[in-house]
Amino acid sequence: MKKLITIERHFVEEQKRNPHATGELTDLLYDVAFAAKLVRREVVRAGLVDIIGMAGTTNVQGEEVKKLDLFANDKIINAIGQHGRFAIMGSEENEGTIVPPKNESGKYVLLFDPLDGSSNIDVNVSVGTIFSIYRLTGSNPQKADINDCLQKGMHQVAAGYVIYGSSVVMVYSSGHGVHGFTYDPTIGEFLLSHENITTPKNGKYYSINEGSLNQFHDHTTAYINYLKEEDKATGRPYSTRYIGSLVADFHRNLLTGGIFVYPATKTHPDGKLRLMYEANPLAFICEQAGGKATDGNRRILDIDPLQLHQRTPLYIGSEDDVLKAESFIKNT
Ligand code: AHM
Ligand code: MG
């Protein structure tokens, strides 16, 4: 039987491997894993909404029932913010930055999307939490501001996501490979299930919302048509897989190989997805696993952010597939 390694044990072992580690990052990641457990507890009860009350109503305990994404947002801010390890935070659900309940000794910045794909919850489709951790640019937590949040993705010290699916899995990287943990509800622990994830150099799946075809630029349409052609040598045609829940689409392609594309369109020149909350953390994971992430021209992690909620086109996944997609942008 395989040895059971809890997420806590794994973080401690990782810390021992780095002689300069102070243990702070271990604590931060553990806080994130703990917050994920709180969110999971609610997500798995989502189907009971008719029984326990719709968002905006009052439940049997006399508490107001919140939409799950707002609930997840509050839980993460409170669970993570109370330890004082983060000086400043940013969430896809909040317009501006968030000063955590305690931040006097915080040295880090947390950016997160509390429940991505939350429109899928009502139909029991997987959703996810995405997170990104940076060091504070200065040394005084009281002076932390939006500029601490607007760092290039390449400066992330750790990033990851939690997928609430057929099982709950947390995937993270602190720059030393990508590791995945599956939640065992019987013991309340995340257990190491995917050690050192590497993504295939090319895949067999492509994920894009083809319903927007009329809005696509010619190069996007040409690339999709290329993927549909028959050619045994290059493994075409590729199969379409699109859940419409980024974490779920990304996670599948990370493990099986393939490409996820949310392109610039004629009506949305910056695409839909957010640089700071979605593209950067997934790009960090993807590169750590040997894949590639670009906006079609530039490496995602090199983009200098100007706004917290900035959007970016996203091409992410197996290296050869992303390079091929880019060649269509250059040559069409
Ligand atoms: P959200 O942050 O409002 O949940 O939107 C992000 C989601 C992603 O999970 C998913 O990849 C994308 O929106 C799907 O968009 P579309 O319905 O346009 O294909
Ligand atoms: Mg989102």
GROMACS .gro file of C-alpha atoms and ligand atoms in nm, residues 92 113 116-118 209 242 244-246 260 262 272-273 278, ligand 1:
model
   34
   92GLU     CA    1  -1.220   3.869  -0.802
  113ASP     CA    2  -1.082   3.394  -0.725
  116ASP     CA    3  -1.456   3.042  -1.034
  117GLY     CA    4  -1.725   2.914  -1.268
  118SER     CA    5  -1.989   2.964  -1.000
  209ASN     CA    6  -1.616   2.820  -2.649
  242TYR     CA    7  -1.523   2.242  -2.285
  244GLY     CA    8  -1.702   2.631  -1.916
  245SER     CA    9  -1.542   2.610  -1.574
  246LEU     CA   10  -1.182   2.718  -1.607
  260PHE     CA   11  -0.734   2.578  -2.339
  262TYR     CA   12  -1.004   3.198  -2.433
  272LYS     CA   13  -1.280   3.741  -2.071
  273LEU     CA   14  -1.045   3.594  -1.815
  278GLU     CA   15  -0.707   3.341  -1.325
  333AHM     P1   16  -1.639   3.380  -1.368
  333AHM     O1   17  -1.510   3.427  -1.309
  333AHM     O2   18  -1.745   3.487  -1.377
  333AHM     O3   19  -1.690   3.254  -1.303
  333AHM     O4   20  -1.611   3.349  -1.524
  333AHM     C1   21  -1.503   3.271  -1.557
  333AHM     C2   22  -1.550   3.147  -1.627
  333AHM     C3   23  -1.440   3.045  -1.641
  333AHM     O5   24  -1.448   2.950  -1.539
  333AHM     C4   25  -1.468   2.983  -1.773
  333AHM     O6   26  -1.352   2.934  -1.835
  333AHM     C5   27  -1.529   3.094  -1.852
  333AHM     O7   28  -1.586   3.183  -1.758
  333AHM     C6   29  -1.634   3.047  -1.944
  333AHM     O8   30  -1.682   3.155  -2.019
  333AHM     P2   31  -1.781   3.135  -2.141
  333AHM     O9   32  -1.913   3.099  -2.083
  333AHM    O10   33  -1.781   3.266  -2.213
  333AHM    O11   34  -1.726   3.023  -2.228
   0.00000   0.00000   0.00000
